[in-house]
mmCIF file of C-alpha atoms in Angstrom:
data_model
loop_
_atom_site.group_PDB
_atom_site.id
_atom_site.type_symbol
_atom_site.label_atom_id
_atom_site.label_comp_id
_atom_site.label_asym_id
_atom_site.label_seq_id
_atom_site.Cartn_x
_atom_site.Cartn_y
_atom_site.Cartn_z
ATOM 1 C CA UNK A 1 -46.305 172.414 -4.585
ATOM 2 C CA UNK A 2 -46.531 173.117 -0.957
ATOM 3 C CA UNK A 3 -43.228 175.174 -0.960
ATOM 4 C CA UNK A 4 -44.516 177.147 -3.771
ATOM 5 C CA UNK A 5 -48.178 178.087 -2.167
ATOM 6 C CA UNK A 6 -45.801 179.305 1.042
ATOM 7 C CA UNK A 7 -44.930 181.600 -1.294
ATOM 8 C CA UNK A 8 -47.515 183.202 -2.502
ATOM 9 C CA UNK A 9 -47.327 186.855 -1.137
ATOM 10 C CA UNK A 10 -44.617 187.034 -3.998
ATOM 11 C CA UNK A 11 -46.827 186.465 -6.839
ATOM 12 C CA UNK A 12 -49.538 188.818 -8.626
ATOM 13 C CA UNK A 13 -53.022 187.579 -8.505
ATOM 14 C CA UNK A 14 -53.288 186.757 -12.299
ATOM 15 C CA UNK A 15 -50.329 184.849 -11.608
ATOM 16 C CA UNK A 16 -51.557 182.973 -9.005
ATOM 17 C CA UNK A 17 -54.604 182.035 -11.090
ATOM 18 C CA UNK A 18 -52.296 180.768 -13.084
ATOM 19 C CA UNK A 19 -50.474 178.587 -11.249
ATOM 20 C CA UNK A 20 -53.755 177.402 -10.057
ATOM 21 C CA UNK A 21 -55.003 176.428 -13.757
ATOM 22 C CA UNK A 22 -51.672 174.899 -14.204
ATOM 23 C CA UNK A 23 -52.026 172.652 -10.886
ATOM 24 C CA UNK A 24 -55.645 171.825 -11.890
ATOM 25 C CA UNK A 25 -54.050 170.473 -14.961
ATOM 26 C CA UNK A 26 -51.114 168.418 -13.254
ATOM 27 C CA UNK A 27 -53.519 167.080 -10.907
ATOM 28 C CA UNK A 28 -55.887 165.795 -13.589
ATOM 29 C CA UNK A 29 -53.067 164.565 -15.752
ATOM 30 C CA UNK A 30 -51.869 162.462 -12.836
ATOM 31 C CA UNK A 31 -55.149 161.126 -11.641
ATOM 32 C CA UNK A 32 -56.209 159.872 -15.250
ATOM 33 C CA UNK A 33 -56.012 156.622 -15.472
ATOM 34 C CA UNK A 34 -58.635 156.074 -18.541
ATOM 35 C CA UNK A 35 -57.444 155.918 -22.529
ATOM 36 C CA UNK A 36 -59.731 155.079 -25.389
ATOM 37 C CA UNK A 37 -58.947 152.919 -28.164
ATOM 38 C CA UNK A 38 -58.920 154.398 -31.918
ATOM 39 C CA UNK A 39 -60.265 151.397 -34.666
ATOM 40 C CA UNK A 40 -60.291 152.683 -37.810
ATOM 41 C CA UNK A 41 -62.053 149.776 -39.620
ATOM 42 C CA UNK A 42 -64.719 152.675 -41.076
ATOM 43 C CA UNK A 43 -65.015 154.212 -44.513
ATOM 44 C CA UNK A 44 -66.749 156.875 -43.220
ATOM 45 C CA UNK A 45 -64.380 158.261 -40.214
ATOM 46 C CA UNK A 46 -62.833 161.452 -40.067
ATOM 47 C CA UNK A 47 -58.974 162.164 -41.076
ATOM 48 C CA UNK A 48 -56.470 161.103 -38.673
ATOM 49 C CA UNK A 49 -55.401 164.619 -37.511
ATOM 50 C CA UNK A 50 -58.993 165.670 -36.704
ATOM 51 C CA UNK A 51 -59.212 162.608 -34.337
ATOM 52 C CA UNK A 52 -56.396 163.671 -32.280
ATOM 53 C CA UNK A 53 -57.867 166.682 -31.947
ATOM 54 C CA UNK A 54 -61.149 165.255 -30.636
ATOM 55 C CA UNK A 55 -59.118 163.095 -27.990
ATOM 56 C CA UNK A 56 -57.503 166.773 -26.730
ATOM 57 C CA UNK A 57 -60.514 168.326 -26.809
ATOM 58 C CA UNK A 58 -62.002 165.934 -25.044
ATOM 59 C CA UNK A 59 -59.036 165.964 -22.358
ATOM 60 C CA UNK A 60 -58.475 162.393 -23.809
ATOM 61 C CA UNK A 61 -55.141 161.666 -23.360
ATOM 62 C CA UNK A 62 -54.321 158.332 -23.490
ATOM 63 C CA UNK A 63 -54.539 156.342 -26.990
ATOM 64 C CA UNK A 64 -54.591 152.735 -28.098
ATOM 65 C CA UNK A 65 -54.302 152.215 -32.074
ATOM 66 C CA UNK A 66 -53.680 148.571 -33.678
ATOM 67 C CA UNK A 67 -51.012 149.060 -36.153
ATOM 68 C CA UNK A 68 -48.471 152.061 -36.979
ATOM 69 C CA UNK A 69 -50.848 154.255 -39.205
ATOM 70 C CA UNK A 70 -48.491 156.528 -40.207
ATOM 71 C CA UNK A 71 -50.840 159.777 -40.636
ATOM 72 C CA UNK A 72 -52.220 158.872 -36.903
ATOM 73 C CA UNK A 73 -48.750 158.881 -35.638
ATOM 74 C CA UNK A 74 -47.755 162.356 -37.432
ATOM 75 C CA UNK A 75 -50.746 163.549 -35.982
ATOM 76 C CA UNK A 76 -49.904 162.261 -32.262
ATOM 77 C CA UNK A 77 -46.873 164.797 -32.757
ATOM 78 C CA UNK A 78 -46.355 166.795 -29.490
ATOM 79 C CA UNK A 79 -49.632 166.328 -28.578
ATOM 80 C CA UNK A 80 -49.068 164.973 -25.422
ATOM 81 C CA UNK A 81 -51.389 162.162 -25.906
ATOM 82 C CA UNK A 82 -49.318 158.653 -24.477
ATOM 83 C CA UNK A 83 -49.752 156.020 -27.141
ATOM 84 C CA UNK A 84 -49.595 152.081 -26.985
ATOM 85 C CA UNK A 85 -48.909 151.426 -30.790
ATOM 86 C CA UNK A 86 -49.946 148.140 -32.205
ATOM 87 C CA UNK A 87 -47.899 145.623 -34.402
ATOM 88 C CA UNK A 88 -50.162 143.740 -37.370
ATOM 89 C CA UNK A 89 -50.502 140.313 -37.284
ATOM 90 C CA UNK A 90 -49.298 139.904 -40.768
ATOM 91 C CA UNK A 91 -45.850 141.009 -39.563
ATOM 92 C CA UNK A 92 -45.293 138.980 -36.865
ATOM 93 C CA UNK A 93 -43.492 136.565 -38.996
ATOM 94 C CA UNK A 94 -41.156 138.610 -40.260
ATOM 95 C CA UNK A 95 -40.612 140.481 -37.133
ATOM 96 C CA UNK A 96 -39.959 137.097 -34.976
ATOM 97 C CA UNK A 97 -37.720 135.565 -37.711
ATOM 98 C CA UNK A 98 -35.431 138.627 -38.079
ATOM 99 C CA UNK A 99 -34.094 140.722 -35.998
ATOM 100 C CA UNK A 100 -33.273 143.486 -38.860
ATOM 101 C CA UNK A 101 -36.680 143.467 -39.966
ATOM 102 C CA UNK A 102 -37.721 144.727 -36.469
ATOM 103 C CA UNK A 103 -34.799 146.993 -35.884
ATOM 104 C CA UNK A 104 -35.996 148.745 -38.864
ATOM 105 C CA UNK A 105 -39.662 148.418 -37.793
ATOM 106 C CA UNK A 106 -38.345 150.208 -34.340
ATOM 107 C CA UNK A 107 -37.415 152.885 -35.919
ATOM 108 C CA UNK A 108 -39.790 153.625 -39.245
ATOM 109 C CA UNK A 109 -42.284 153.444 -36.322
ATOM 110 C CA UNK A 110 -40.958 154.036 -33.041
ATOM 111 C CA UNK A 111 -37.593 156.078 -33.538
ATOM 112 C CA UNK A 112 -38.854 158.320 -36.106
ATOM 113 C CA UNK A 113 -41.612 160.013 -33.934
ATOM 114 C CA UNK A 114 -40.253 159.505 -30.484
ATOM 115 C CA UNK A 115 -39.893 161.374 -28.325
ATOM 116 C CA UNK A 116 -42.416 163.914 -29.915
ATOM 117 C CA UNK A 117 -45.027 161.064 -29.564
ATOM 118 C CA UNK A 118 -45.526 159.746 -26.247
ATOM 119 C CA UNK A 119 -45.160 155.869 -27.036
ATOM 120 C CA UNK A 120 -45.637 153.904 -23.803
ATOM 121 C CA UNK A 121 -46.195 149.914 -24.835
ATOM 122 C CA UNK A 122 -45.685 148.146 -28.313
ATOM 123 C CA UNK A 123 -48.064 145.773 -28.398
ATOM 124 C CA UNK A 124 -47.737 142.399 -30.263
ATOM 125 C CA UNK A 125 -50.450 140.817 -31.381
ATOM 126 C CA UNK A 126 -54.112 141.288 -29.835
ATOM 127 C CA UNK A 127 -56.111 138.469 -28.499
ATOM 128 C CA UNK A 128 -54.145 135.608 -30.408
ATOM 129 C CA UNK A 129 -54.763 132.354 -28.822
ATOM 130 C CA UNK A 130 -52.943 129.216 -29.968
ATOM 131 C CA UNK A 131 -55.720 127.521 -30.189
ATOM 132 C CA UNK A 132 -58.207 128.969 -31.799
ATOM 133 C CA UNK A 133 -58.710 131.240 -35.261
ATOM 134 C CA UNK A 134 -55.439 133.463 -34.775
ATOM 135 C CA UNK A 135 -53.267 129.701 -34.022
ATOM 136 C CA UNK A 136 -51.140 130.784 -36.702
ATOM 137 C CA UNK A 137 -49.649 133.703 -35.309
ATOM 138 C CA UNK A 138 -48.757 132.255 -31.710
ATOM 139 C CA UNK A 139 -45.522 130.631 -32.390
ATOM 140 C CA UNK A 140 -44.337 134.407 -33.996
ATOM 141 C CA UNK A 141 -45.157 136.092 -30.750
ATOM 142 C CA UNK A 142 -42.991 135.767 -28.510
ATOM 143 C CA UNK A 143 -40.227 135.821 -30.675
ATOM 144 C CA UNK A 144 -41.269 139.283 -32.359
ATOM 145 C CA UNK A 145 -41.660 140.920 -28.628
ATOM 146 C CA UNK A 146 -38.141 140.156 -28.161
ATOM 147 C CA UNK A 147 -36.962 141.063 -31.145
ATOM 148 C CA UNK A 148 -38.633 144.330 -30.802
ATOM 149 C CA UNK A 149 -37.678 144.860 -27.185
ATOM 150 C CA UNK A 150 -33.854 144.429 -28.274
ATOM 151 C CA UNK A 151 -33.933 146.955 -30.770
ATOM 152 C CA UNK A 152 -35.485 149.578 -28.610
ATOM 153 C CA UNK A 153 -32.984 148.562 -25.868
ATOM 154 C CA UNK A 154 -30.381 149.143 -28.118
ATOM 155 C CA UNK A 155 -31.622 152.681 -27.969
ATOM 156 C CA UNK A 156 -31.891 153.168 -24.201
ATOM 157 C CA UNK A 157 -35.702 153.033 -24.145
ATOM 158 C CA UNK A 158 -36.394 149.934 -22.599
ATOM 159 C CA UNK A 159 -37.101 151.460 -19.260
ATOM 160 C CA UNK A 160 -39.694 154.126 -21.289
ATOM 161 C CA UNK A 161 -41.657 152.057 -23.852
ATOM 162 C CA UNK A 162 -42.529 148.626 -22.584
ATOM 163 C CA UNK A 163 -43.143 145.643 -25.463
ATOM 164 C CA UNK A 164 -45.823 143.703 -24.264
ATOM 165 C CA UNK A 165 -48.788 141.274 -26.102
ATOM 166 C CA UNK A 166 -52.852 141.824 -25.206
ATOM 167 C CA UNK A 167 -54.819 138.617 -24.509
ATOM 168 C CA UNK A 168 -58.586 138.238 -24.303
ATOM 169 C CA UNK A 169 -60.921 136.507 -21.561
ATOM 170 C CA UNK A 170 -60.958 133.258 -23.593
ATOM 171 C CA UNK A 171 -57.221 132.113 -21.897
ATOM 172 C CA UNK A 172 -58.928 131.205 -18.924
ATOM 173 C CA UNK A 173 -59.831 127.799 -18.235
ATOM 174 C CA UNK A 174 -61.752 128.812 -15.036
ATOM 175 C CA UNK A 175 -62.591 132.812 -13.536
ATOM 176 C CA UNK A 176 -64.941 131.958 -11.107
ATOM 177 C CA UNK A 177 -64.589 132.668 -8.277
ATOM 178 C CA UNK A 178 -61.585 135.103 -9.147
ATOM 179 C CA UNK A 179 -59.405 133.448 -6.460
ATOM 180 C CA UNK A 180 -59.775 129.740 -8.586
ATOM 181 C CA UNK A 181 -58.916 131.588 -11.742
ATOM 182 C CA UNK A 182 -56.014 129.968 -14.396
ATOM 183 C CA UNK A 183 -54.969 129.906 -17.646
ATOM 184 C CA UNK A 184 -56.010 126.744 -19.692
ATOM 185 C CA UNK A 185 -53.824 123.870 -20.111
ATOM 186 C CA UNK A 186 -53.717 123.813 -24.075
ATOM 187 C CA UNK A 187 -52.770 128.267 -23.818
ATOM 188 C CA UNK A 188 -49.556 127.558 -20.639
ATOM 189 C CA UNK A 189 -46.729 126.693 -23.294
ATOM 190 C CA UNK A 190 -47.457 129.398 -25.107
ATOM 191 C CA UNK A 191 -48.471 131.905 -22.175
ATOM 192 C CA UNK A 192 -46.129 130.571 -19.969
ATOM 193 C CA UNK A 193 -42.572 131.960 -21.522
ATOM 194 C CA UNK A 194 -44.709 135.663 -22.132
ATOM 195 C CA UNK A 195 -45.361 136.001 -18.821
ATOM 196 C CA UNK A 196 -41.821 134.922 -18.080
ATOM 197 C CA UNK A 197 -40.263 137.646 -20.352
ATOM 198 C CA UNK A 198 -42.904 140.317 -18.710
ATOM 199 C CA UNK A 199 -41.143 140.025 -15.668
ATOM 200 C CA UNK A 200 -37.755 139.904 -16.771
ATOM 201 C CA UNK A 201 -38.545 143.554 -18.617
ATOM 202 C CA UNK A 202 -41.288 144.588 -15.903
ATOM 203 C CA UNK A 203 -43.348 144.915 -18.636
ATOM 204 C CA UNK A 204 -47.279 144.773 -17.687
ATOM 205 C CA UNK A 205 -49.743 142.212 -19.379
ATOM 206 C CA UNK A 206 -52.541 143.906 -21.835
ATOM 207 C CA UNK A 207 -56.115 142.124 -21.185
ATOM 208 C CA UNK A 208 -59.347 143.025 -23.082
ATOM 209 C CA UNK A 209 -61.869 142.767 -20.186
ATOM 210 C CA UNK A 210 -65.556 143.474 -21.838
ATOM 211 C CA UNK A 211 -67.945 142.455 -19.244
ATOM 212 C CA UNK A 212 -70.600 143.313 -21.651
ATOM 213 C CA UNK A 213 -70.204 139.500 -23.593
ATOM 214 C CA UNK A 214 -69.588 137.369 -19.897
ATOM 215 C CA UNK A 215 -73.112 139.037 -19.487
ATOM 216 C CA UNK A 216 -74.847 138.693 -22.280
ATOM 217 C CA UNK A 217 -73.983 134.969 -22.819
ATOM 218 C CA UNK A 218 -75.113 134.251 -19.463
ATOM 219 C CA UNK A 219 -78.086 136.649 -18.619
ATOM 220 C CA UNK A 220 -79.536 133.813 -16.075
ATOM 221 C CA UNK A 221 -76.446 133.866 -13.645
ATOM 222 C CA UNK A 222 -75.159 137.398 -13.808
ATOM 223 C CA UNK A 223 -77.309 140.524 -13.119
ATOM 224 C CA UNK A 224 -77.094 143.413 -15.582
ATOM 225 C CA UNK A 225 -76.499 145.526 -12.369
ATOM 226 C CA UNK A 226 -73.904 143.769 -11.660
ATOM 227 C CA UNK A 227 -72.384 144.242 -15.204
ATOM 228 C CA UNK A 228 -72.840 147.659 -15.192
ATOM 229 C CA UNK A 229 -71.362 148.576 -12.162
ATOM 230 C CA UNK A 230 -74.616 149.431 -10.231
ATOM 231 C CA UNK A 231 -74.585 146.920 -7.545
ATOM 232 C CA UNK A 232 -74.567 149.274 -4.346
ATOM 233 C CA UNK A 233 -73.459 146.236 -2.488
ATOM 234 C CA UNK A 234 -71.061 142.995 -2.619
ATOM 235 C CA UNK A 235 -72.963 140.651 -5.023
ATOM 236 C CA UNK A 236 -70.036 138.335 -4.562
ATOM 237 C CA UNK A 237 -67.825 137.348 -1.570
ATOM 238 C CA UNK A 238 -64.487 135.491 -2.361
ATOM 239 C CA UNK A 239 -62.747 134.924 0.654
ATOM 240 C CA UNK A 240 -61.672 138.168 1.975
ATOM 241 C CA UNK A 241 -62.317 140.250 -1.514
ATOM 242 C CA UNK A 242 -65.814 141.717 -2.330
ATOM 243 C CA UNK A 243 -66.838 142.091 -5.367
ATOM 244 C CA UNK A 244 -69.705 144.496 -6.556
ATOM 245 C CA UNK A 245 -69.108 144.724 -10.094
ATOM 246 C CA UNK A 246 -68.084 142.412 -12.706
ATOM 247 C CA UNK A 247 -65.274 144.171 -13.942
ATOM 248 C CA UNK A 248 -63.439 144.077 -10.981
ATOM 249 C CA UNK A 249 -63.971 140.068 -10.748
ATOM 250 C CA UNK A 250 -62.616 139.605 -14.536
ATOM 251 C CA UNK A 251 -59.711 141.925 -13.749
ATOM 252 C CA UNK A 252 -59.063 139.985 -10.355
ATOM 253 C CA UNK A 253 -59.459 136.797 -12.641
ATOM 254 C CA UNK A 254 -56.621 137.636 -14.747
ATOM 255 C CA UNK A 255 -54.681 139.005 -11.668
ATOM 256 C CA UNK A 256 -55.213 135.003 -10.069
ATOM 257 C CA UNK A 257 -54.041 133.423 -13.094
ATOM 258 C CA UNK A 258 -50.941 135.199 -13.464
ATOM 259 C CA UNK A 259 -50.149 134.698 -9.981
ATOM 260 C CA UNK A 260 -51.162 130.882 -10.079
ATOM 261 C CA UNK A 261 -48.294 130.221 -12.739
ATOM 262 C CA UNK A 262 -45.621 130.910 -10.444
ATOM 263 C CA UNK A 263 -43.520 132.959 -12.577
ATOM 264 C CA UNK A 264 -43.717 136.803 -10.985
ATOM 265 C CA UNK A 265 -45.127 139.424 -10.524
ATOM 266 C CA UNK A 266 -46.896 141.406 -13.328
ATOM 267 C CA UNK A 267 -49.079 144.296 -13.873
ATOM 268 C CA UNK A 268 -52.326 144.269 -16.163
ATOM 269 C CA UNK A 269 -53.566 147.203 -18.159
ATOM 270 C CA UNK A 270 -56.668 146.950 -19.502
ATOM 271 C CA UNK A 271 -56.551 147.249 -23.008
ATOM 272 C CA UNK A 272 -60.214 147.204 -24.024
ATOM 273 C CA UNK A 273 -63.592 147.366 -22.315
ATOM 274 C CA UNK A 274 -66.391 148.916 -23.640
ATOM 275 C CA UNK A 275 -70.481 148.055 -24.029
ATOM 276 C CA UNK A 276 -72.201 148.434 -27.714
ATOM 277 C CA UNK A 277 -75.193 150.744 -27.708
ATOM 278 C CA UNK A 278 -76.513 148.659 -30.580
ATOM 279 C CA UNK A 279 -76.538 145.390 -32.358
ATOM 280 C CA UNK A 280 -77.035 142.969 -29.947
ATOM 281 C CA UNK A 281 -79.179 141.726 -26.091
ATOM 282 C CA UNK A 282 -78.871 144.481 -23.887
ATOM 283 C CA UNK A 283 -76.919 146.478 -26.280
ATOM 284 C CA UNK A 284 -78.486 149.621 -25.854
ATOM 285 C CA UNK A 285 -77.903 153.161 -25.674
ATOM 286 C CA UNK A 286 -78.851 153.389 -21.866
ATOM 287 C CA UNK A 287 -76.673 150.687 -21.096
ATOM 288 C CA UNK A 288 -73.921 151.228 -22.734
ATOM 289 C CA UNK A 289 -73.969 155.441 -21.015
ATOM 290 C CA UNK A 290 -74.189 153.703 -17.602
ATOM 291 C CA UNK A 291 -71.608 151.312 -18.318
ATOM 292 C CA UNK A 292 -69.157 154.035 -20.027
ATOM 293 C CA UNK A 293 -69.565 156.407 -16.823
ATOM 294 C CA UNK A 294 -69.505 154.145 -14.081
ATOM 295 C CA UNK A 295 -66.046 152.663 -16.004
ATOM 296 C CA UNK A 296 -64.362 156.029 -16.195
ATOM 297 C CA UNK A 297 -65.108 156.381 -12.306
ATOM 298 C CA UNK A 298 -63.584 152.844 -11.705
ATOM 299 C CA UNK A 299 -60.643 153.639 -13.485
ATOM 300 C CA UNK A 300 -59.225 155.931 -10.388
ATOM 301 C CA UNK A 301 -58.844 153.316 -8.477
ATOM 302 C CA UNK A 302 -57.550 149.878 -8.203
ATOM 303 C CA UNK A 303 -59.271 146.589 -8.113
ATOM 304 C CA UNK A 304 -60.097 144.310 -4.613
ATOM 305 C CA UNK A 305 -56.706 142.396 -5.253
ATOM 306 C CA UNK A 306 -55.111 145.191 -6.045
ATOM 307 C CA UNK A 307 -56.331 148.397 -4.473
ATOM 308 C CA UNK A 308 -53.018 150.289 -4.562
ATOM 309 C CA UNK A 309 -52.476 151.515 -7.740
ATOM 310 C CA UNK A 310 -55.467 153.126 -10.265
ATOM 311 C CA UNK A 311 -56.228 150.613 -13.154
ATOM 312 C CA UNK A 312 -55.010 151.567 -16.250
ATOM 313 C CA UNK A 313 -58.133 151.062 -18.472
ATOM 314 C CA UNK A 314 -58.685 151.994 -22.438
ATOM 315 C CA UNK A 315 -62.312 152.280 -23.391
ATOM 316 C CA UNK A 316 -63.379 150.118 -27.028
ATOM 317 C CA UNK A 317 -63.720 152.253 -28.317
ATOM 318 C CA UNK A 318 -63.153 155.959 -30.083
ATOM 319 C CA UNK A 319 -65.642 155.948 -33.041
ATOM 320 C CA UNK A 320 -68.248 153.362 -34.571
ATOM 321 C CA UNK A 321 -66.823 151.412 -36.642
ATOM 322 C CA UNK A 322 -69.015 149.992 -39.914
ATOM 323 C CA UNK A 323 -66.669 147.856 -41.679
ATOM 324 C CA UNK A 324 -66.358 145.835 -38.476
ATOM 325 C CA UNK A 325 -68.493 142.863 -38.277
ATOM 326 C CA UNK A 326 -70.645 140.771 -36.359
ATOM 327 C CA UNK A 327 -72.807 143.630 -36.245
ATOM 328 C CA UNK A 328 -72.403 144.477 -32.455
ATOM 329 C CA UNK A 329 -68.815 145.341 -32.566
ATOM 330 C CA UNK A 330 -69.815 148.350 -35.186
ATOM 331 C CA UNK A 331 -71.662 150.077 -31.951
ATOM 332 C CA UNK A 332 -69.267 150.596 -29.251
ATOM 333 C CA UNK A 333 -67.800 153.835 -30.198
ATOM 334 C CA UNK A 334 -68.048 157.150 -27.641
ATOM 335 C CA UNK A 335 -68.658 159.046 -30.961
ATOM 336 C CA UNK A 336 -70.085 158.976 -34.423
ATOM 337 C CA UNK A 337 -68.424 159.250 -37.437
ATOM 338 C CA UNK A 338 -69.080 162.912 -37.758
ATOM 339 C CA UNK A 339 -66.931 163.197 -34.493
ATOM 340 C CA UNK A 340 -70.331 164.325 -32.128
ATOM 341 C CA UNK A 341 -70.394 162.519 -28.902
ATOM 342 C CA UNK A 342 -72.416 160.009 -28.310
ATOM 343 C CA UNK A 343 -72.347 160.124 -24.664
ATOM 344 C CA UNK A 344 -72.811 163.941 -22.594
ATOM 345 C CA UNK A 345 -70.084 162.766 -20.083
ATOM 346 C CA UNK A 346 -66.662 163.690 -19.843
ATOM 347 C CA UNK A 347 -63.436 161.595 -19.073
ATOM 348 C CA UNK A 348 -61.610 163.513 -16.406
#
């Protein structure tokens, strides 16, 4: 860009404004770091195509959805909007158990829209832990990553779309202090080998960070500034890292834990975090604004462990959701159902 603002006595002034407009873009392209996740557990959310066009016109473009919904994917057509496209958990069986049953997943889902949709990660499974109410899946897991990885590598894409699983908080057997952090005993054989296949593809590790329950279970030891990202100072020290939001300590948690099975290196994306505006303690609409702005500030940068590279975050979530239940995960959406924000703030 420098070479071509040398330049300029050869352009026209609408021209140049032009160039500007389109630099203003690339800049804010590449400095976006935040997605948002689109749910559509709600008999009373718009069409598929309309909420595409609420993530563009909302310079949204980033977007997390749980299983292939074929009208959302049609929609995602040359929009420009990067995708990580979800797997269901009811066909992880087949996927792990045969490899032709995910090449033709790959490409009724993956194949058929690329490269007109942006797909970035295949995600398999969400928060399925091995031992607790998702058990069932866990042994199909791995199995179904690989068998999904092999048919997009039969393709050339492996390098372009990573295949990758998204785990929750409750691996942990310990996150505080961040630099104690590990993964629980009972999770390692089945976390272990993931992690191991992450760094064999350099594939990153999806984790649902939602400081908003950490808080609200334990309202006594953690302040809601401190949830919320308004701590103007270091509420806590660990070793050399200071911490002045919870986020960053959950994120640096994860980061620990990786790092303290001795396998490699890998990268975490945050998959979810959001804060309800209803149903729940502290769930409230001023909350949940605070929370929601400060987040999409954070995400430019990196965390204390990681300051480097901007954290790629996905807000929980697009729209409320009313078939969802308990109650408080039908309120964390940036919009109603009849697409008008919730929030006044924007995402760039």
């Amino acid at each position: 860009m420098v070479s071509l603002f040398a330049r300029t006595k050869r352009f026209s002034l609408p021209t140049l404004v032009l160039l500007l407009e389109l630099f203003t873009i690339y800049l804010r392209t590449a400095d976006a770091q935040i997605g948002v996740c689109y749910g559509m557990m709600g008999d009373n959310l718009p069409p598929a195509n309309e909420v595409v066009s609420l993530y563009k016109s909302n310079d949204i473009m980033r977007m997390r959805i749980y299983n292939p919904d074929q009208a959302a994917l049609q929609a995602l057509g040359n929009s420009g909007i990067e995708l990580i496209l979800g797997v269901l958990h009811q066909d992880l069986q087949g996927l792990a158990t045969n490899a032709s049953t995910a090449q033709q997943w790959v490409q009724s889902n993956v194949l058929n829209f690329w490269p007109s949709v942006k797909i970035k990660h295949v995600v398999v499974g969400n928060e399925i832990n091995p031992v607790g109410s998702s058990s069932e899946f866990a042994q199909y897991v791995l199995p179904a990553i690989q068998n999904i990885y092999q048919a997009i590598r039969a393709q050339g894409l492996q390098d372009l779309i990573k295949v990758t699983t998204a785990i929750d908080m409750t691996l942990l057997g310990n996150s505080y202090p961040p630099s104690q952090s590990y993964f629980r005993t009972d999770v390692r054989s089945y976390l272990d080998p993931i992690i191991g296949y992450l760094v064999y593809a350099n594939a990153p590790l999806l984790a649902n960070v939602l400081p908003y329950f950490s808080y609200s279970n334990n309202p006594i030891d953690i302040s809601l500034s401190y949830a919320l990202f308004n701590s103007t100072n270091v509420v806590v020290w660990d070793g050399q890292y200071g911490y002045q939001n919870l986020f960053d300590a959950m994120l640096d948690a994860v980061h620990v834990a990786i790092d303290n099975t001795g396998i490699g290196y890998v990268e975490v994306v945050v998959s979810e975090s959001g804060w309800p505006s209803d149903g729940g303690f502290a769930a409230t609409y001023d909350n949940a604004h605070v929370y929601l702005e400060n987040l999409i500030l954070r995400a430019k940068r990196g965390s204390p462990r990681r300051p480097s590279k901007p954290t790629e975050t996905y807000i929980f979530d697009m729209l409320d959701e009313n078939l969802k239940s308990p109650e408080i995960e039908k309120h964390f959406g940036l919009f109603f159902p009849n697409k008008t924000k919730k929030y006044p703030f924007g995402f760039v």
